[in-house]
């Protein structure tokens, strides 16, 4: 009789196959990469970060600014070497740059096998099979999305926090922005789909959910059902989830109902990310943002009155065409007036095909850089001042794991999304809420000590 051992040694074990994903851009792209990974796993590929070992490498790209594109083209160039060593390696480019540049990518880099647009992500398995069968170039870029792409398996990178897309695309056409051209029109996922996915995540042990969309506040406008506040309340009712975040809000579409939903909930984080982009009404008008600084100021007042202590963050672009020294000073002053907890600041980048790209008075890079410097310096001072107020107070954090720089410390985030580090000492566990007394506040970081109950 044949023993099991003998039997297995006689069978030819298929060699494991590996894939790597390299992701640029926003959280939406991070989540798309998780869905790419899920599809590859479903056909037997294992994940590995080791490029030398990979049989498939997918670069999931961003084109929101030229700097991102340059970096990505550099990375694509580096992969040529690997293809020379392993001619069977499949190199695929997906995401926003693939949607925009399409077959041009094959011309720029002849070692690319697959170009797949943002609306084709769910087709990965079929497309990989096509590359494997033909050993030729495969291009799959639909101009428009299907009403709602089918669900595909997802392999999450984290174990505590998960991203959940609630809508795809954007209808806003801010004049500087390429996103609506590469992500298509707004499509909201049905509430039941979203709630089912989050319930499942809760069962798997996830504690924090970030609802994703380019403009989450217009959730549901493309069908007659629930709006964003209704969705927040539905997610709030899911037991096992401890924290709910969402991004990004468009100030124009933020409303009282959403503010009330946040106020009435224990789980929805008291953090508002409201990209202002510019503090000049003239520039805001030319950006097609659909609000004024006066409207925005009132919105912030309303939030701060309803939810004292709510944290506020923003995005800002410097050097939009026609931004004079005076108009830039308006932005700097507005930023100082609002006192954001943090601001993400960007140099304006000309995106071909967008209205702002052909506006007169494009500014030299040196002017943009000098303004960015001023803005960042002013913001750093404000962030530090706000964080200093937290010294000697106790904050609640969701424990994420060991600090990346110091094994003896744990890292977590407050509801306001501030990073906190403390000495590992007590019974606190990854994925649990803990209370930490802040001892030292820095611009980007709070350091403290665990408060034992
Ligand atoms: N939908 C989100 C995120 C869009 S992209 C929103 O509306 O806020 C993230 C940020 O990139 C934007 O908020 C904006 O500040 C910045 N951005 C977009 N296009 C840009 C461009 N052409 N140049 C510089 N920054 C840009
Ligand atoms: Fe771009 Fe404006 Fe849409 Fe945001 S809201 S993705 S900045 S067009
Ligand atoms: Fe970039 Fe596309 Fe996100 S352009 S910012 S990856 S939607």
Coordinates of C-alpha atoms and ligand atoms in Angstrom, one line a residue:
X1 CA 0.0 0.0 0.0
X2 CA 1.3 3.4 -0.8
X3 CA 1.9 5.7 2.1
X4 CA 0.7 9.3 2.0
X5 CA 4.3 10.5 2.1
X6 CA 5.4 8.4 -0.9
X7 CA 2.3 9.5 -2.8
X8 CA 3.0 13.2 -2.3
X9 CA 6.7 12.8 -3.3
X10 CA 5.6 11.2 -6.6
X11 CA 3.3 14.1 -7.5
X12 CA 4.9 17.0 -9.4
X13 CA 4.1 20.0 -7.2
X14 CA 3.2 23.0 -9.3
X15 CA 5.7 25.8 -8.7
X16 CA 4.2 28.7 -6.7
X17 CA 3.6 31.8 -8.8
X18 CA 4.0 35.3 -7.3
X19 CA 2.7 38.7 -7.9
X20 CA 3.6 42.2 -6.7
X21 CA 1.5 45.3 -6.8
X22 CA 3.1 48.8 -6.6
X23 CA 0.6 51.5 -5.8
X24 CA 0.7 55.3 -6.3
X25 CA -1.9 57.9 -5.6
X26 CA -5.0 58.1 -3.3
X27 CA -6.8 55.6 -1.0
X28 CA -9.1 54.7 -3.9
X29 CA -6.1 53.3 -5.7
X30 CA -4.9 51.5 -2.6
X31 CA -8.3 49.8 -2.4
X32 CA -8.2 49.0 -6.2
X33 CA -4.9 47.3 -5.6
X34 CA -6.5 45.2 -2.9
X35 CA -9.0 44.1 -5.5
X36 CA -6.3 43.4 -8.0
X37 CA -4.5 41.2 -5.4
X38 CA -7.8 39.4 -4.6
X39 CA -8.3 38.5 -8.3
X40 CA -4.8 37.2 -8.7
X41 CA -5.0 35.1 -5.5
X42 CA -8.2 33.6 -6.8
X43 CA -6.2 32.0 -9.7
X44 CA -3.4 30.8 -7.5
X45 CA -0.9 33.6 -7.4
X46 CA 0.7 34.4 -4.0
X47 CA 1.7 37.9 -3.0
X48 CA 5.4 38.8 -2.6
X49 CA 7.1 42.2 -2.3
X50 CA 10.2 40.7 -3.9
X51 CA 10.3 42.0 -7.5
X52 CA 13.0 39.5 -8.4
X53 CA 10.6 36.6 -7.6
X54 CA 7.5 38.0 -9.2
X55 CA 5.7 36.4 -12.2
X56 CA 3.3 39.4 -12.5
X57 CA 4.1 43.0 -11.5
X58 CA 1.2 45.5 -11.6
X59 CA 1.9 49.2 -11.2
X60 CA -1.3 50.9 -10.2
X61 CA -0.8 54.5 -11.3
X62 CA -1.8 58.1 -10.5
X63 CA -1.7 61.1 -12.8
X64 CA -3.1 63.9 -10.5
X65 CA 0.2 65.8 -10.7
X66 CA 3.2 65.7 -13.1
X67 CA 5.5 64.8 -10.3
X68 CA 3.6 61.5 -9.7
X69 CA 3.8 60.6 -13.4
X70 CA 7.5 61.2 -13.5
X71 CA 8.1 59.0 -10.6
X72 CA 6.0 56.2 -12.1
X73 CA 7.8 56.4 -15.5
X74 CA 11.0 56.1 -13.6
X75 CA 9.7 53.0 -11.8
X76 CA 8.5 51.4 -15.1
X77 CA 12.0 52.0 -16.6
X78 CA 13.6 50.1 -13.7
X79 CA 11.5 47.0 -14.4
X80 CA 13.0 46.5 -17.8
X81 CA 16.0 44.8 -16.2
X82 CA 13.7 42.2 -14.6
X83 CA 12.1 41.4 -17.9
X84 CA 15.5 40.7 -19.4
X85 CA 16.2 38.1 -16.7
X86 CA 12.7 36.5 -16.8
X87 CA 11.0 36.9 -20.2
X88 CA 7.9 35.3 -18.9
X89 CA 7.3 38.1 -16.4
X90 CA 4.1 39.9 -17.0
X91 CA 4.2 43.7 -16.5
X92 CA 0.9 45.5 -16.3
X93 CA 0.1 49.2 -15.8
X94 CA -3.3 50.0 -14.3
X95 CA -5.1 53.0 -12.8
X96 CA -5.4 56.6 -13.7
X97 CA -2.3 57.0 -15.9
X98 CA -3.2 53.9 -17.8
X99 CA -6.7 55.3 -18.4
X100 CA -5.2 58.6 -19.7
X101 CA -2.2 57.4 -21.7
X102 CA -3.5 54.1 -23.0
X103 CA -1.5 52.6 -25.9
X104 CA 1.1 55.4 -25.6
X105 CA 2.4 53.4 -22.7
X106 CA 3.5 50.6 -25.0
X107 CA 5.4 53.0 -27.1
X108 CA 7.1 54.6 -24.1
X109 CA 8.1 51.3 -22.6
X110 CA 8.1 48.3 -24.9
X111 CA 8.5 45.9 -21.9
X112 CA 4.9 46.5 -20.8
X113 CA 2.5 43.6 -21.5
X114 CA -0.8 44.9 -20.2
X115 CA -2.5 48.3 -20.0
X116 CA -5.7 48.3 -18.1
X117 CA -7.9 51.3 -17.4
X118 CA -9.8 52.3 -14.2
X119 CA -13.1 50.9 -15.5
X120 CA -11.6 47.5 -16.3
X121 CA -10.2 46.5 -13.0
X122 CA -12.6 43.6 -12.5
X123 CA -11.4 42.0 -15.8
X124 CA -7.9 41.3 -14.5
X125 CA -8.2 37.5 -14.6
X126 CA -9.4 37.4 -18.1
X127 CA -6.7 39.9 -19.2
X128 CA -3.9 38.0 -17.6
X129 CA -5.1 34.8 -19.3
X130 CA -5.0 36.7 -22.6
X131 CA -1.4 37.8 -22.1
X132 CA -0.4 34.3 -21.0
X133 CA -2.0 32.8 -24.2
X134 CA -0.9 35.4 -26.7
X135 CA 2.5 36.6 -25.3
X136 CA 1.5 39.8 -27.0
X137 CA 0.4 43.2 -25.8
X138 CA -3.1 43.5 -24.3
X139 CA -4.9 46.9 -24.0
X140 CA -8.2 47.2 -22.1
X141 CA -9.4 50.7 -21.5
X142 CA -13.1 51.4 -21.6
X143 CA -14.1 55.0 -22.0
X144 CA -17.0 54.6 -19.6
X145 CA -17.7 52.5 -16.6
X146 CA -20.4 49.9 -16.5
X147 CA -23.2 51.2 -14.3
X148 CA -21.6 49.4 -11.4
X149 CA -18.6 47.1 -11.7
X150 CA -19.2 43.6 -10.4
X151 CA -17.8 42.8 -6.9
X152 CA -14.5 40.9 -7.0
X153 CA -12.5 39.2 -4.3
X154 CA -10.4 41.6 -2.1
X155 CA -7.2 40.9 -0.2
X156 CA -6.8 43.6 2.4
X157 CA -3.3 44.8 3.4
X158 CA -4.3 45.8 6.9
X159 CA -6.1 43.8 9.6
X160 CA -7.6 46.6 11.7
X161 CA -8.5 49.3 9.2
X162 CA -10.2 48.8 5.9
X163 CA -11.2 51.0 3.0
X164 CA -14.7 50.6 1.5
X165 CA -15.6 52.5 -1.7
X166 CA -19.1 54.0 -1.5
X167 CA -19.0 55.7 -4.9
X168 CA -16.8 56.0 -7.9
X169 CA -16.0 58.9 -10.2
X170 CA -16.5 62.6 -9.9
X171 CA -18.9 65.2 -11.6
X172 CA -17.2 68.3 -10.3
X173 CA -14.7 69.2 -13.0
X174 CA -12.6 71.6 -10.8
X175 CA -10.7 73.3 -13.6
X176 CA -7.2 72.1 -12.5
X177 CA -8.2 68.4 -11.9
X178 CA -7.7 65.3 -14.1
X179 CA -9.7 63.0 -11.9
X180 CA -13.1 63.3 -13.6
X181 CA -11.5 62.5 -16.9
X182 CA -9.9 59.3 -15.7
X183 CA -12.4 58.1 -13.2
X184 CA -15.7 58.9 -15.0
X185 CA -19.0 60.1 -13.7
X186 CA -20.3 59.6 -10.2
X187 CA -21.7 56.1 -9.5
X188 CA -22.9 55.3 -5.9
X189 CA -22.9 51.8 -4.6
X190 CA -26.2 50.6 -3.1
X191 CA -26.4 51.0 0.7
X192 CA -27.1 47.2 1.2
X193 CA -23.9 46.3 -0.7
X194 CA -21.8 48.7 1.4
X195 CA -23.4 47.5 4.7
X196 CA -22.9 43.9 3.8
X197 CA -19.3 44.4 3.1
X198 CA -18.7 46.3 6.4
X199 CA -20.6 43.6 8.4
X200 CA -18.3 41.0 6.9
X201 CA -15.3 43.1 7.7
X202 CA -16.6 43.4 11.3
X203 CA -16.8 39.6 11.5
X204 CA -13.2 39.3 10.2
X205 CA -12.0 41.5 13.1
X206 CA -11.7 44.9 11.4
X207 CA -12.4 47.8 13.8
X208 CA -12.0 50.9 11.6
X209 CA -13.7 51.6 8.3
X210 CA -12.9 54.5 5.9
X211 CA -15.7 55.2 3.4
X212 CA -14.1 56.3 0.1
X213 CA -15.3 58.5 -2.7
X214 CA -14.0 61.6 -4.6
X215 CA -16.9 63.5 -3.2
X216 CA -18.6 61.4 -0.5
X217 CA -21.1 64.1 0.3
X218 CA -22.8 63.7 -3.0
X219 CA -23.4 60.0 -2.3
X220 CA -26.8 58.8 -3.6
X221 CA -27.5 61.8 -5.8
X222 CA -27.4 59.5 -8.8
X223 CA -30.2 57.4 -7.5
X224 CA -33.3 58.3 -5.4
X225 CA -32.5 56.3 -2.3
X226 CA -30.4 57.2 0.7
X227 CA -28.1 60.2 1.0
X228 CA -24.6 60.3 2.6
X229 CA -26.0 61.1 6.1
X230 CA -28.4 58.1 5.8
X231 CA -25.5 55.9 4.8
X232 CA -23.4 57.1 7.8
X233 CA -26.2 56.2 10.2
X234 CA -26.6 52.8 8.6
X235 CA -22.9 52.1 9.0
X236 CA -23.0 53.5 12.5
X237 CA -25.5 50.8 13.5
X238 CA -23.1 47.9 12.7
X239 CA -22.0 46.6 16.1
X240 CA -18.5 45.3 15.7
X241 CA -17.0 48.4 14.0
X242 CA -15.5 50.9 16.4
X243 CA -14.6 53.8 14.1
X244 CA -15.9 55.3 10.9
X245 CA -14.0 57.7 8.8
X246 CA -14.8 59.0 5.3
X247 CA -13.0 60.9 2.6
X248 CA -13.2 63.2 0.7
X249 CA -15.8 65.8 1.5
X250 CA -16.5 68.7 -0.9
X251 CA -17.2 71.8 1.2
X252 CA -20.1 72.8 -1.2
X253 CA -21.9 69.5 -0.5
X254 CA -21.3 69.2 3.3
X255 CA -24.6 69.8 5.0
X256 CA -26.3 70.0 8.4
X257 CA -27.6 66.4 8.2
X258 CA -24.1 65.1 7.9
X259 CA -22.9 67.3 10.8
X260 CA -25.8 66.0 12.9
X261 CA -25.0 62.4 12.0
X262 CA -21.4 62.9 13.2
X263 CA -22.5 64.7 16.4
X264 CA -25.0 62.0 17.3
X265 CA -22.6 59.1 16.8
X266 CA -19.9 57.8 19.1
X267 CA -18.1 55.9 16.2
X268 CA -18.0 58.5 13.4
X269 CA -14.7 60.3 13.9
X270 CA -15.0 64.0 14.8
X271 CA -12.6 64.9 12.0
X272 CA -13.6 67.0 9.0
X273 CA -11.4 67.0 6.0
X274 CA -12.6 69.9 3.9
X275 CA -10.3 70.8 1.0
X276 CA -10.4 74.6 0.6
X277 CA -7.8 74.6 -2.3
X278 CA -7.5 78.5 -2.2
X279 CA -8.4 81.3 0.2
X280 CA -9.1 83.7 -2.6
X281 CA -12.7 84.0 -3.9
X282 CA -11.3 85.0 -7.3
X283 CA -9.2 81.9 -7.6
X284 CA -12.0 79.7 -6.2
X285 CA -14.3 80.9 -8.9
X286 CA -11.7 80.2 -11.6
X287 CA -11.2 76.7 -10.1
X288 CA -14.9 76.1 -10.4
X289 CA -15.1 75.1 -6.7
X290 CA -18.7 76.3 -6.3
X291 CA -18.2 78.1 -2.9
X292 CA -16.7 81.3 -1.5
X293 CA -14.5 81.8 1.5
X294 CA -17.5 83.4 3.3
X295 CA -19.6 80.2 2.8
X296 CA -16.7 78.1 3.9
X297 CA -16.1 80.2 7.1
X298 CA -19.7 79.8 8.0
X299 CA -19.5 76.0 7.5
X300 CA -16.5 75.8 9.8
X301 CA -18.2 77.9 12.4
X302 CA -21.3 75.6 12.2
X303 CA -19.1 72.5 12.6
X304 CA -17.2 73.9 15.6
X305 CA -20.3 75.1 17.3
X306 CA -22.1 71.7 16.9
X307 CA -19.0 69.6 17.7
X308 CA -16.5 71.5 19.9
X309 CA -13.0 70.0 19.6
X310 CA -13.7 68.6 16.1
X311 CA -10.5 68.5 14.1
X312 CA -10.2 70.1 10.7
X313 CA -7.8 69.4 7.9
X314 CA -7.6 70.6 4.3
X315 CA -5.9 70.5 0.9
X316 CA -4.4 73.6 -0.7
X317 CA -3.0 74.3 -4.1
X318 CA -0.4 77.1 -4.6
X319 CA 0.4 78.7 -7.9
X320 CA -2.9 78.3 -9.7
X321 CA -2.7 80.3 -13.0
X322 CA -3.1 84.0 -12.3
X323 CA -2.4 83.7 -8.6
X324 CA -0.7 87.1 -7.8
X325 CA 1.2 87.9 -4.6
X326 CA -2.0 89.5 -3.2
X327 CA -4.2 86.5 -4.0
X328 CA -1.7 84.2 -2.5
X329 CA -1.6 86.4 0.7
X330 CA -5.4 85.9 0.9
X331 CA -4.8 82.1 1.0
X332 CA -2.1 82.4 3.7
X333 CA -4.3 84.6 5.8
X334 CA -7.3 82.4 5.4
X335 CA -5.3 79.4 6.4
X336 CA -4.1 81.2 9.5
X337 CA -7.6 82.4 10.4
X338 CA -9.2 78.9 10.2
X339 CA -6.4 77.2 12.1
X340 CA -6.4 73.7 10.6
X341 CA -5.0 70.8 12.5
X342 CA -3.1 69.8 9.3
X343 CA -3.0 70.9 5.7
X344 CA -1.9 69.0 2.6
X345 CA -0.3 71.5 0.3
X346 CA 0.5 71.0 -3.4
X347 CA 2.2 72.9 -6.2
X348 CA -0.2 73.5 -9.0
X349 CA 0.5 71.1 -11.8
X350 CA -0.6 71.7 -15.4
X351 CA -2.7 68.8 -16.5
X352 CA -3.2 68.6 -20.2
X353 CA -6.9 68.5 -21.2
X354 CA -8.1 70.4 -18.1
X355 CA -9.4 74.0 -18.5
X356 CA -6.7 75.5 -16.2
X357 CA -3.9 74.1 -18.3
X358 CA -4.6 76.7 -21.0
X359 CA -5.4 79.6 -18.7
X360 CA -3.1 82.6 -19.1
X361 CA -0.5 83.6 -16.5
X362 CA 0.9 80.2 -15.6
X363 CA 3.5 80.7 -12.9
X364 CA 7.2 79.8 -12.8
X365 CA 8.1 76.8 -10.6
X366 CA 10.4 79.0 -8.4
X367 CA 7.5 81.2 -7.5
X368 CA 5.2 78.2 -6.7
X369 CA 7.9 76.6 -4.6
X370 CA 8.6 79.8 -2.5
X371 CA 4.9 80.1 -1.8
X372 CA 4.6 76.4 -0.8
X373 CA 7.4 76.9 1.6
X374 CA 5.6 79.9 3.3
X375 CA 2.4 78.0 3.5
X376 CA 4.0 74.9 5.0
X377 CA 5.9 76.9 7.6
X378 CA 2.8 78.7 8.7
X379 CA 0.9 75.5 8.9
X380 CA 3.6 73.7 10.9
X381 CA 3.4 76.5 13.5
X382 CA -0.4 76.2 13.7
X383 CA -0.3 72.4 13.9
X384 CA 2.2 72.5 16.8
X385 CA 0.2 75.1 18.6
X386 CA -3.0 73.0 18.3
X387 CA -1.2 69.8 19.3
X388 CA 0.4 71.5 22.4
X389 CA -3.1 72.1 23.7
X390 CA -3.4 68.3 24.0
X391 CA -0.4 68.0 26.4
X392 CA -1.5 66.6 29.8
X393 CA -4.9 65.5 28.4
X394 CA -6.0 61.9 27.9
X395 CA -6.8 60.8 24.3
X396 CA -8.4 57.6 23.1
X397 CA -6.5 55.8 20.4
X398 CA -7.1 52.7 18.3
X399 CA -4.0 50.6 18.7
X400 CA -2.5 49.9 15.3
X401 CA 0.7 48.0 16.2
X402 CA 4.4 48.6 17.0
X403 CA 5.9 52.0 16.0
X404 CA 7.8 51.8 12.7
X405 CA 10.9 53.4 14.2
X406 CA 10.9 52.0 17.7
X407 CA 10.0 48.4 18.6
X408 CA 9.4 49.3 22.3
X409 CA 6.7 51.7 21.4
X410 CA 3.1 51.2 20.2
X411 CA 1.4 53.4 17.6
X412 CA -2.2 54.4 17.4
X413 CA -4.4 57.2 16.1
X414 CA -6.9 59.4 17.8
X415 CA -10.4 60.0 16.3
X416 CA -9.0 63.3 15.0
X417 CA -6.5 61.2 13.1
X418 CA -3.4 62.3 15.1
X419 CA -0.6 59.8 15.4
X420 CA 0.2 58.8 19.0
X421 CA 3.3 56.8 20.3
X422 CA 3.7 55.4 23.8
X423 CA 5.9 52.9 25.6
X424 CA 4.6 49.3 25.4
X425 CA 3.7 48.3 28.9
X426 CA 0.2 47.3 29.6
X427 CA -2.4 44.9 28.4
X428 CA -3.3 47.0 25.4
X429 CA -3.8 44.9 22.2
X430 CA -3.6 45.7 18.6
X431 CA -7.2 46.5 17.4
X432 CA -8.4 47.7 20.8
X433 CA -9.1 51.2 22.0
X434 CA -6.7 52.5 24.6
X435 CA -6.3 55.7 26.6
X436 CA -3.0 57.6 26.5
X437 CA -2.0 60.7 28.4
X438 CA -0.2 63.0 26.1
X439 CA 3.2 64.2 27.5
X440 CA 4.9 65.8 24.5
X441 CA 3.2 67.2 21.4
X442 CA 5.1 67.7 18.2
X443 CA 3.9 69.0 14.8
X444 CA 3.0 65.6 13.4
X445 CA 3.0 63.4 16.4
X446 CA 1.9 63.0 20.1
X447 CA 4.0 61.1 22.6
X448 CA 2.6 59.9 25.9
X449 CA 2.0 57.1 28.4
X450 CA -0.7 54.5 28.7
X451 CA -3.4 55.2 31.3
X452 CA -4.3 52.0 33.0
X453 CA -8.0 51.8 34.0
Ligands
LIG1 N1 -11.7 64.4 -4.6 C1 -10.8 64.9 -3.7 C2 -9.4 64.5 -4.0 C3 -8.8 65.0 -5.3 S1 -7.1 64.8 -5.6 C4 -11.1 66.3 -3.5 O1 -11.8 66.9 -4.2 O2 -10.6 66.9 -2.5 C5 -6.4 65.3 -4.0 C6 -5.9 66.7 -4.0 O3 -4.9 66.9 -5.1 C7 -6.9 67.8 -4.3 O4 -7.7 68.1 -3.2 C8 -6.1 69.0 -4.8 O5 -5.6 69.7 -3.7 C9 -4.9 68.3 -5.4 N2 -4.8 68.4 -6.8 C10 -5.7 68.0 -7.7 N3 -5.3 68.4 -9.0 C11 -4.2 69.1 -8.9 C12 -3.3 69.7 -9.8 N4 -3.5 69.8 -11.1 N5 -2.2 70.3 -9.3 C13 -1.9 70.3 -7.9 N6 -2.7 69.7 -7.0 C14 -3.8 69.1 -7.5
LIG2 FE1 -10.9 66.7 -8.6 FE2 -12.6 68.6 -7.8 FE3 -13.5 66.1 -8.3 FE4 -11.9 66.5 -6.2 S1 -14.0 67.4 -6.5 S2 -11.7 64.9 -7.7 S3 -10.5 68.2 -6.9 S4 -12.7 67.5 -9.8
LIG3 FE1 -4.4 59.9 -8.5 FE2 -6.4 58.7 -9.7 FE3 -6.4 59.0 -7.1 S1 -5.3 60.5 -10.4 S2 -5.3 60.9 -6.7 S3 -5.0 57.8 -8.2 S4 -8.1 59.1 -8.5

